[in-house]
Coordinates of C-alpha atoms and ligand atoms in Angstrom, one line a residue:
M1 CA -66.9 96.6 -70.9
L2 CA -67.5 94.7 -74.1
Y3 CA -66.7 91.0 -74.0
D4 CA -66.4 88.3 -76.6
D5 CA -66.7 84.8 -75.3
N6 CA -70.3 83.9 -75.9
P7 CA -71.4 82.1 -79.1
T8 CA -74.9 83.5 -78.6
L9 CA -73.5 86.9 -79.1
V10 CA -74.5 86.7 -82.8
G11 CA -75.0 89.1 -85.6
I12 CA -75.0 92.7 -84.8
A13 CA -72.8 92.8 -81.8
K14 CA -70.0 90.8 -83.4
E15 CA -70.2 92.7 -86.7
I16 CA -70.3 96.1 -85.3
D17 CA -67.4 95.7 -82.9
E18 CA -65.5 93.2 -85.0
S19 CA -62.2 95.1 -84.9
K20 CA -62.2 95.3 -81.1
Q21 CA -63.0 91.7 -80.4
G22 CA -61.5 88.2 -80.6
E23 CA -57.9 87.2 -80.3
V24 CA -55.1 89.6 -80.6
F25 CA -51.7 89.0 -82.1
F26 CA -48.8 91.3 -82.2
N27 CA -48.6 93.4 -85.3
A28 CA -45.3 94.9 -84.4
Q29 CA -42.4 94.0 -86.6
P30 CA -41.5 90.4 -85.9
A31 CA -37.9 89.8 -84.9
E32 CA -35.6 88.6 -87.6
S33 CA -34.0 86.1 -85.3
A34 CA -34.5 85.2 -81.7
D35 CA -30.8 85.7 -80.9
T36 CA -31.1 89.5 -81.2
A37 CA -33.4 89.4 -78.2
A38 CA -34.0 87.7 -74.8
G39 CA -36.5 85.6 -76.7
L40 CA -39.7 85.7 -78.7
F41 CA -43.1 86.0 -77.0
Y42 CA -46.6 85.4 -78.4
I43 CA -49.7 86.6 -76.7
E44 CA -53.4 85.9 -77.1
S45 CA -56.2 87.9 -75.4
Y46 CA -59.7 87.0 -74.5
G47 CA -62.6 89.0 -73.0
C48 CA -63.0 92.7 -72.6
Q49 CA -61.3 95.6 -74.3
M50 CA -59.4 96.2 -71.0
N51 CA -57.7 92.9 -71.5
F52 CA -56.6 93.8 -75.0
S53 CA -55.3 97.1 -73.6
D54 CA -53.5 95.2 -70.8
S55 CA -51.8 92.9 -73.4
E56 CA -50.4 96.1 -74.9
I57 CA -49.0 97.1 -71.5
V58 CA -47.5 93.6 -71.1
G59 CA -46.0 93.8 -74.6
S60 CA -44.3 97.1 -73.7
I61 CA -42.9 95.7 -70.4
L62 CA -41.5 92.6 -72.1
A63 CA -40.1 94.6 -75.0
E64 CA -38.2 96.8 -72.4
S65 CA -36.5 93.7 -71.1
G66 CA -35.4 92.5 -74.5
Y67 CA -38.2 90.3 -75.6
K68 CA -39.6 90.5 -79.1
P69 CA -43.1 89.8 -80.3
T70 CA -44.0 87.0 -82.7
R71 CA -47.3 86.2 -84.3
D72 CA -46.2 82.6 -84.8
L73 CA -47.0 80.4 -81.9
E74 CA -44.6 77.8 -83.1
L75 CA -41.6 80.2 -82.8
A76 CA -42.4 81.5 -79.3
D77 CA -40.2 81.0 -76.4
L78 CA -42.8 82.5 -74.1
I79 CA -46.6 81.9 -74.8
L80 CA -48.9 84.1 -72.8
I81 CA -52.7 84.0 -72.6
N82 CA -54.6 87.0 -71.2
T83 CA -57.7 85.5 -69.7
C84 CA -61.3 86.4 -68.9
S85 CA -63.5 85.0 -66.1
I86 CA -66.7 86.9 -66.8
R87 CA -68.7 83.8 -67.8
E88 CA -68.0 80.1 -67.6
K89 CA -67.8 79.9 -71.4
A90 CA -64.8 82.3 -71.4
E91 CA -62.9 80.1 -69.0
E92 CA -63.6 77.0 -71.0
T93 CA -62.2 78.5 -74.1
V94 CA -59.0 79.4 -72.2
R95 CA -58.6 75.9 -70.9
K96 CA -58.8 74.5 -74.4
R97 CA -56.0 76.8 -75.5
L98 CA -53.9 75.8 -72.5
R99 CA -54.1 72.2 -73.4
L100 CA -52.9 73.0 -76.9
F101 CA -50.0 75.1 -75.5
D102 CA -49.2 72.1 -73.3
K103 CA -48.7 69.9 -76.4
I104 CA -46.4 72.6 -77.9
K105 CA -44.4 72.6 -74.7
K106 CA -43.9 68.9 -74.8
Q107 CA -42.7 69.1 -78.4
R108 CA -40.4 72.0 -77.6
P109 CA -39.1 71.7 -74.0
G110 CA -38.0 75.0 -72.6
T111 CA -41.0 76.9 -73.9
L112 CA -42.7 78.8 -71.1
V113 CA -46.5 79.2 -70.8
G114 CA -48.1 81.9 -68.7
V115 CA -51.6 82.8 -67.7
L116 CA -52.4 86.5 -67.3
G117 CA -55.5 88.4 -66.3
C118 CA -58.7 87.6 -64.6
M119 CA -58.4 83.8 -64.4
A120 CA -54.9 84.1 -62.8
E121 CA -56.4 85.3 -59.5
R122 CA -59.2 82.8 -59.5
L123 CA -57.4 79.7 -60.5
K124 CA -53.8 80.2 -59.6
T125 CA -53.1 77.1 -57.6
K126 CA -55.1 74.9 -59.9
F127 CA -53.1 75.9 -62.9
L128 CA -49.7 75.7 -61.3
E129 CA -50.0 72.8 -58.9
E130 CA -52.9 70.5 -59.7
E131 CA -52.9 70.6 -63.5
K132 CA -49.3 71.6 -64.0
L133 CA -50.3 73.3 -67.2
V134 CA -48.4 76.5 -66.9
D135 CA -45.1 78.0 -65.6
L136 CA -46.4 81.5 -64.8
V137 CA -49.5 83.0 -63.3
V138 CA -49.6 86.7 -63.3
G139 CA -52.6 88.8 -62.2
P140 CA -53.8 92.1 -63.8
D141 CA -51.9 94.3 -61.3
A142 CA -48.6 92.4 -61.4
Y143 CA -47.4 92.8 -65.0
R144 CA -44.3 94.9 -64.0
D145 CA -43.1 91.7 -62.3
L146 CA -43.3 89.6 -65.5
P147 CA -39.6 89.9 -66.6
K148 CA -38.5 88.8 -63.1
L149 CA -41.0 85.9 -63.0
V150 CA -40.1 84.8 -66.5
A151 CA -36.4 84.8 -65.6
G152 CA -37.2 82.7 -62.5
A153 CA -39.3 80.3 -64.5
E154 CA -36.4 79.8 -66.9
D155 CA -34.5 78.5 -63.9
G156 CA -37.3 76.2 -63.0
D157 CA -39.2 78.3 -60.5
K158 CA -42.9 78.5 -60.7
G159 CA -43.6 82.2 -61.1
I160 CA -46.7 83.6 -59.5
N161 CA -47.9 87.1 -58.6
V162 CA -51.6 87.7 -58.3
F163 CA -51.3 90.6 -55.8
L164 CA -54.0 93.1 -56.4
S165 CA -52.9 96.7 -55.9
R166 CA -54.7 99.8 -54.8
E167 CA -52.4 102.1 -56.7
E168 CA -51.2 100.4 -59.9
T169 CA -52.4 102.2 -63.1
Y170 CA -49.4 101.6 -65.3
A171 CA -49.6 105.3 -66.0
D172 CA -46.0 105.6 -67.1
I173 CA -46.1 102.7 -69.5
N174 CA -46.4 103.4 -73.2
P175 CA -48.3 100.4 -74.6
L176 CA -47.0 98.5 -77.5
R177 CA -49.8 98.8 -80.0
L178 CA -50.9 95.3 -81.1
D179 CA -52.7 94.2 -84.1
S180 CA -53.4 97.8 -84.7
N181 CA -54.9 99.4 -87.8
G182 CA -52.9 102.5 -87.0
V183 CA -56.1 104.5 -86.8
A184 CA -57.9 103.6 -83.5
A185 CA -56.4 102.8 -80.1
F186 CA -57.5 102.1 -76.6
I187 CA -56.3 104.2 -73.6
S188 CA -56.9 102.7 -70.2
I189 CA -58.0 105.5 -67.8
M190 CA -58.8 103.5 -64.7
R191 CA -58.6 100.0 -63.3
G192 CA -60.7 97.8 -61.1
C193 CA -64.3 98.2 -60.0
D194 CA -66.0 99.1 -56.7
N195 CA -69.5 98.4 -57.8
M196 CA -70.2 94.9 -56.6
C197 CA -72.9 94.0 -59.1
S198 CA -74.1 90.7 -57.6
F199 CA -73.5 88.6 -60.8
C200 CA -70.0 90.0 -61.5
V201 CA -66.6 88.5 -60.8
V202 CA -64.7 91.6 -61.9
P203 CA -64.3 93.3 -58.5
F204 CA -62.7 90.0 -57.3
T205 CA -60.4 89.5 -60.2
R206 CA -59.4 93.2 -60.9
G207 CA -59.6 94.6 -57.5
R208 CA -60.4 98.1 -56.2
E209 CA -61.2 101.0 -58.5
R210 CA -58.4 103.5 -59.1
S211 CA -58.0 106.4 -61.6
R212 CA -54.9 107.1 -63.7
D213 CA -53.1 110.4 -63.7
A214 CA -55.0 112.7 -66.1
F215 CA -51.8 114.2 -67.5
S216 CA -50.5 110.8 -68.6
I217 CA -53.8 110.0 -70.3
V218 CA -53.8 113.3 -72.3
A219 CA -50.1 112.8 -73.1
E220 CA -50.8 109.3 -74.4
A221 CA -53.7 110.7 -76.6
Q222 CA -51.4 113.4 -77.9
E223 CA -48.7 111.0 -78.8
L224 CA -51.1 108.7 -80.6
Y225 CA -52.4 111.6 -82.6
E226 CA -48.9 112.6 -83.6
R227 CA -48.3 109.0 -84.7
G228 CA -51.2 109.2 -87.1
Y229 CA -54.0 107.7 -84.9
R230 CA -57.4 109.4 -85.3
E231 CA -59.5 107.7 -82.6
V232 CA -59.0 106.9 -79.0
T233 CA -61.3 104.9 -76.7
L234 CA -61.0 105.7 -73.0
L235 CA -61.4 102.5 -71.1
G236 CA -62.6 101.7 -67.6
Q237 CA -65.1 99.4 -66.0
N238 CA -67.1 102.5 -64.9
V239 CA -65.7 105.6 -66.6
D240 CA -68.2 107.9 -65.1
S241 CA -66.6 107.4 -61.7
Y242 CA -63.2 108.5 -62.9
K243 CA -61.7 110.9 -60.4
W244 CA -58.2 112.0 -60.1
E245 CA -56.7 114.5 -57.7
N246 CA -53.7 116.5 -58.9
P247 CA -51.2 116.1 -56.1
E248 CA -49.6 119.5 -57.0
N249 CA -52.6 121.6 -56.3
G250 CA -55.5 119.4 -55.1
E251 CA -57.5 120.0 -58.2
I252 CA -60.1 117.3 -58.9
V253 CA -60.4 116.0 -62.5
N254 CA -63.7 114.1 -63.1
F255 CA -64.7 112.2 -66.2
A256 CA -66.3 115.2 -67.9
H257 CA -63.1 117.2 -67.4
L258 CA -61.0 114.4 -68.7
L259 CA -63.2 113.9 -71.8
E260 CA -62.8 117.6 -72.5
R261 CA -59.0 117.6 -72.1
V262 CA -58.7 114.6 -74.4
A263 CA -61.1 116.2 -76.9
L264 CA -58.9 119.3 -77.0
V265 CA -55.8 117.4 -78.0
H266 CA -56.9 117.9 -81.7
P267 CA -60.3 118.4 -83.4
D268 CA -59.4 115.5 -85.8
L269 CA -58.9 113.1 -82.9
R270 CA -62.1 111.2 -82.2
V271 CA -62.8 110.3 -78.6
R272 CA -64.9 107.4 -77.5
F273 CA -65.3 105.8 -74.1
S274 CA -66.6 102.7 -72.5
T275 CA -68.3 101.7 -70.2
S276 CA -70.8 104.1 -68.7
H277 CA -72.7 103.2 -65.6
P278 CA -76.4 104.4 -65.4
K279 CA -76.0 105.4 -61.8
D280 CA -73.0 107.6 -62.4
I281 CA -73.4 109.2 -65.9
T282 CA -74.0 112.9 -65.3
D283 CA -75.6 115.7 -67.3
E284 CA -72.2 117.4 -67.2
V285 CA -70.7 114.5 -69.2
L286 CA -73.6 114.6 -71.7
H287 CA -73.2 118.4 -72.1
T288 CA -69.4 117.9 -72.7
I289 CA -70.2 115.3 -75.4
A290 CA -72.7 117.7 -77.0
R291 CA -70.1 120.6 -76.9
H292 CA -67.3 118.8 -78.8
E293 CA -67.9 117.5 -82.3
N294 CA -65.0 115.0 -81.9
I295 CA -66.5 113.3 -78.8
C296 CA -68.6 110.6 -80.5
N297 CA -72.3 110.5 -80.1
Y298 CA -72.4 107.0 -78.8
I299 CA -72.9 105.7 -75.3
H300 CA -72.6 102.1 -74.1
L301 CA -75.0 102.2 -71.2
P302 CA -75.6 98.6 -70.0
V303 CA -79.1 98.1 -68.5
Q304 CA -78.6 94.4 -67.6
S305 CA -82.4 94.1 -66.9
G306 CA -85.4 96.2 -67.5
N307 CA -87.1 95.2 -64.3
S308 CA -86.6 97.0 -61.0
R309 CA -86.8 94.0 -58.7
I310 CA -84.2 92.1 -60.7
L311 CA -82.0 95.3 -60.9
E312 CA -82.1 95.4 -57.1
L313 CA -81.1 91.7 -56.8
M314 CA -78.3 92.5 -59.2
N315 CA -77.2 95.3 -56.9
R316 CA -77.1 97.7 -59.8
T317 CA -78.2 100.6 -57.5
Y318 CA -80.7 102.0 -60.0
D319 CA -84.2 101.1 -61.0
R320 CA -86.1 101.1 -64.3
E321 CA -87.3 104.7 -63.8
W322 CA -83.8 106.0 -63.1
Y323 CA -82.4 104.2 -66.2
M324 CA -85.2 105.7 -68.3
D325 CA -84.5 109.2 -66.9
R326 CA -80.8 108.8 -68.0
V327 CA -81.8 107.7 -71.5
E328 CA -84.2 110.6 -71.8
A329 CA -81.4 113.0 -70.7
I330 CA -79.1 111.5 -73.4
Y331 CA -81.6 111.9 -76.2
R332 CA -82.5 115.4 -75.0
I333 CA -79.0 116.7 -74.7
I334 CA -77.4 114.8 -77.6
P335 CA -80.4 114.2 -80.0
D336 CA -78.5 112.0 -82.5
C337 CA -76.8 109.9 -79.9
A338 CA -76.8 106.1 -80.3
I339 CA -77.1 104.0 -77.2
S340 CA -76.1 100.4 -76.8
S341 CA -76.5 98.0 -73.9
D342 CA -75.5 94.8 -72.1
I343 CA -78.3 92.5 -71.1
I344 CA -78.3 89.5 -68.9
T345 CA -81.3 87.2 -69.1
G346 CA -82.4 84.4 -66.8
F347 CA -80.9 86.0 -63.6
C348 CA -81.9 84.2 -60.4
S349 CA -85.7 84.1 -59.9
E350 CA -86.5 86.2 -63.0
T351 CA -90.2 85.7 -64.0
E352 CA -91.8 85.8 -67.5
E353 CA -93.2 89.3 -66.7
E354 CA -89.9 90.5 -65.6
H355 CA -88.4 89.2 -68.8
Q356 CA -91.0 91.2 -70.7
D357 CA -89.8 94.3 -68.9
T358 CA -86.4 93.7 -70.5
L359 CA -87.9 93.3 -73.9
S360 CA -89.9 96.4 -73.6
M361 CA -86.8 98.4 -72.5
I362 CA -85.0 97.3 -75.7
E363 CA -87.8 98.9 -77.8
W364 CA -88.3 101.9 -75.6
A365 CA -84.6 102.8 -75.3
N366 CA -84.1 102.1 -79.1
Y367 CA -80.7 100.5 -78.6
S368 CA -78.6 100.6 -81.8
M369 CA -77.2 97.3 -80.6
S370 CA -76.7 95.1 -77.5
Y371 CA -74.4 92.5 -76.1
M372 CA -76.8 89.8 -74.8
F373 CA -76.0 87.0 -72.4
F374 CA -77.7 84.5 -70.3
Y375 CA -76.8 84.5 -66.6
S376 CA -73.8 82.4 -65.8
E377 CA -73.2 81.9 -62.1
R378 CA -69.6 82.8 -61.0
P379 CA -68.1 81.3 -57.9
G380 CA -67.5 83.8 -55.1
T381 CA -69.9 86.5 -56.4
L382 CA -72.7 87.9 -54.2
A383 CA -75.3 86.2 -56.3
A384 CA -73.6 82.8 -56.1
R385 CA -73.6 83.1 -52.3
K386 CA -77.1 84.5 -51.9
F387 CA -79.4 83.3 -54.7
P388 CA -80.1 80.0 -56.3
D389 CA -79.4 79.8 -60.0
D390 CA -82.9 78.6 -60.6
I391 CA -83.8 79.4 -64.2
S392 CA -83.3 76.3 -66.3
M393 CA -80.9 76.4 -69.3
D394 CA -83.9 75.9 -71.6
V395 CA -85.7 78.9 -70.3
K396 CA -82.5 81.0 -70.3
K397 CA -81.8 80.1 -73.9
R398 CA -85.4 80.8 -75.0
R399 CA -85.4 84.2 -73.3
L400 CA -82.1 85.0 -74.8
N401 CA -83.3 84.1 -78.3
E402 CA -86.3 86.4 -77.8
I403 CA -84.0 89.2 -76.7
I404 CA -81.6 88.7 -79.7
R405 CA -84.5 88.6 -82.1
L406 CA -86.0 91.8 -80.8
Q407 CA -82.7 93.6 -80.7
N408 CA -81.9 92.6 -84.3
H409 CA -85.3 94.0 -85.3
V410 CA -84.7 97.2 -83.4
S411 CA -81.1 97.5 -84.8
L412 CA -82.4 97.1 -88.3
K413 CA -85.0 99.8 -87.8
H414 CA -82.4 102.0 -86.3
N415 CA -80.1 101.5 -89.3
K416 CA -82.9 101.9 -91.9
A417 CA -83.7 105.3 -90.4
D418 CA -80.2 106.3 -91.5
I419 CA -80.9 105.7 -95.2
G420 CA -80.5 109.0 -97.1
K421 CA -78.4 110.6 -94.3
T422 CA -74.8 111.6 -94.7
F423 CA -72.3 110.8 -92.0
K424 CA -68.7 111.7 -91.4
V425 CA -66.8 108.4 -91.4
L426 CA -63.3 107.7 -90.2
I427 CA -61.8 105.1 -92.6
E428 CA -60.3 102.2 -90.7
G429 CA -59.3 99.9 -93.6
D430 CA -60.6 97.5 -96.2
S431 CA -64.0 96.0 -95.6
K432 CA -64.2 92.4 -94.6
K433 CA -65.7 91.3 -98.0
S434 CA -63.7 93.3 -100.6
D435 CA -60.5 95.2 -101.1
Q436 CA -62.5 97.5 -103.4
E437 CA -64.4 98.8 -100.4
F438 CA -63.5 100.7 -97.2
K439 CA -65.0 100.3 -93.8
G440 CA -65.2 102.9 -91.1
R441 CA -67.4 104.1 -88.3
N442 CA -69.7 107.1 -88.0
S443 CA -69.9 109.0 -84.7
Q444 CA -72.7 106.7 -83.6
N445 CA -70.3 103.8 -83.8
K446 CA -72.1 102.2 -86.7
M447 CA -70.0 100.3 -89.2
V448 CA -70.2 102.0 -92.7
V449 CA -69.0 100.2 -95.9
F450 CA -68.5 102.1 -99.1
P451 CA -66.6 101.8 -102.4
K452 CA -63.1 103.2 -102.4
A453 CA -62.3 106.4 -104.2
E454 CA -59.0 107.8 -105.4
G455 CA -56.9 109.7 -102.9
Y456 CA -58.5 108.3 -99.7
R457 CA -56.7 106.1 -97.1
P458 CA -57.2 104.7 -93.6
G459 CA -57.1 107.5 -91.1
D460 CA -58.9 110.0 -93.4
Y461 CA -62.4 111.3 -92.7
V462 CA -64.9 111.1 -95.5
F463 CA -68.6 112.0 -95.9
V464 CA -70.7 109.0 -96.8
K465 CA -74.3 109.0 -97.9
V466 CA -76.2 105.9 -96.7
K467 CA -78.0 104.0 -99.5
E468 CA -78.8 100.7 -97.8
A469 CA -78.7 99.2 -94.3
S470 CA -78.7 95.8 -92.6
S471 CA -79.0 95.3 -88.8
A472 CA -75.2 95.3 -88.6
T473 CA -73.9 97.7 -91.3
L474 CA -74.7 100.8 -93.2
I475 CA -73.8 100.7 -96.9
G476 CA -73.2 104.0 -98.8
E477 CA -71.1 106.1 -101.1
I478 CA -68.6 108.9 -100.6
T479 CA -70.3 112.2 -101.3
P480 CA -68.6 115.6 -101.7
Q481 CA -69.2 118.0 -98.8
Ligands
LIG1 N1 -73.3 86.1 -66.4 C1 -73.7 86.6 -67.6 N2 -73.3 87.8 -68.1 C2 -72.4 88.5 -67.2 N3 -71.9 89.7 -67.4 C3 -71.1 90.0 -66.3 N4 -71.2 89.0 -65.5 C4 -72.0 88.0 -66.0 C5 -72.5 86.8 -65.6 N5 -72.1 86.3 -64.4 C6 -72.1 90.6 -68.5 C7 -72.8 91.9 -68.1 C8 -71.7 92.9 -68.2 C9 -70.9 92.3 -69.4 C10 -69.6 92.8 -69.6 O1 -70.9 90.9 -69.2 O2 -73.8 92.2 -69.0 O3 -72.1 94.2 -68.5
LIG2 FE1 -68.9 94.1 -63.0 FE2 -70.8 95.9 -62.3 FE3 -68.2 96.5 -62.1 FE4 -69.4 96.3 -64.5 S1 -70.0 97.8 -62.9 S2 -67.4 95.5 -63.9 S3 -70.8 94.6 -64.2 S4 -69.3 94.9 -60.9

C-alpha cells in the first residue's frame, strides 16, 4: 500500500500520488443543520489508501444511522481519526492531532472523539485509560459496531471494539465517497495480510487476510461507472493473493479473473490495483493486463531491498534474482508498463555493499517512482523481537538521501523519455497551479498537466502530446486523434 506520513517522502512520490494522499474530509453535502440528524461527524484519515477507503465505509455506516458529515471540525459532535501505525512518525502525527481534539472537547463538552484503524488495536488501553484522550477506540474490523459504541459513549461509557475478524470484508456496504473528484474511486477487494514481513506491523493491526465476494466488487465498479466515475483502484495489502470461492458452485476466482471481470464492466472504466507482491504476481495477471486496454499499464511492486540477505531477514520470501525475473516478465509481457516500488533503507545489519544493491536495483528496474523510507522499528514485529535496530539514524538518513537522489534522477530520465509521445489521459480536474490547466493521469500513472480546451471536463479522456517533463510531471498539449 502507499502511505503518507514520512516527511522524507519528497518530490516525486508526493506529487505523483497527490490526490490519493494526505488528510481526507467529507465532500458529501454538509448538513444544513445538526437537528435534522443524529449529529455531525468529521473524519480525518492517515496512512495507506486502505485507510482512506475504510473511512468511506465508516461514513456509510454512520450515515445509515442518521449522522451527517461535516468538513468543519468546529461543528462536529463526533470527531474521528483513522490512524496508521506503519512507522513511528505516523503515530506521532496522530498523537498531535488528538491533543488538539482534546482542547476542542474541553471547549465544547459533549463532543466525542474516536480513534479508528491501526493504532486502535495497538494502543487501545493507553488512549482510553492512561491518557483519557478519547471516548471511542474502534479497530479496522469493528466499524459496524460504531453506531452502538457512539450511543454508549454519549451515555458516558467508554466504547471499545478492536476485535479482529476472519470474515469481515464489509462486502455489502456501499462506501460514502469522500473528498472525491467524481472520477476516480477506491474499491477494497480484501483485508488483512498473512505475509509477516519482519518489519511490518500490518498483520498485527489488520489481522488475517480475507478476500471479498467477487460479485460485490464487480457490482461496486458497475455502480461507480453508472455514477460517472471512470477509474477504480482495487485495493489490498497483497492483491495477487486474492482468492474467493463462490459458495454456489465452488468456482475459484483469483486476482487475474477478478481484474478481467472488473475490466469488462465498461471499456471506458480504467482499472488500477495496489499493492502487488513480487512473490505472488503471476504471468496470468500480466497477460490479463496486456489483453485489456483499460487495465492500466502500471504496477506497484515493492522491492523493499535489492539485497538477497536483507530480503531474507525481512522475510519477504523472494530474493534479488526472483524479483528481477518478475520485472523482466512485466517488461516482456507489457512493454510500456511503468513499475514503482517501496524501499526501506537501514534495515537491521544492512551493510554499505547491501545498500549499493538497493541503489543498483533502482536503476536496473527503472522505477518510474518509489516510496522511500528508513527503517522504523515497530513494537511486536518479528524484526523487533529478533534483530537489533543497529543502523544509526545518521547512516539511515544518508542512505535514504542517496536513494531519493538516485530515484529522482531515474524518474526524470523515465519522464524525459516520454517527450514527443502521445498518451490517453483521464482528466481528473484543475491542475494544482492553475485553473487554466487540467491534470490527469496516463495509463502508466504519471501525472500529466496541459492547457484546457473548449468542451472537455473531468471524467473525459483526451490525447495529450508531451512537450516537457520534470521528475514528477509530464507537461503537454491536447492533440487531435
Ligand atoms: N519501517 C519503515 N518502512 C516500513 N514500511 C512498512 N513497515 C515499515 C517499517 N517498520 C514500508 C514498506 C511498505 C510500505 C507501505 O511502508 O516499504 O511497503
Ligand atoms: Fe506488511 Fe509485508 Fe503484508 Fe505488505 S505484504 S502489509 S509489508 S506484512
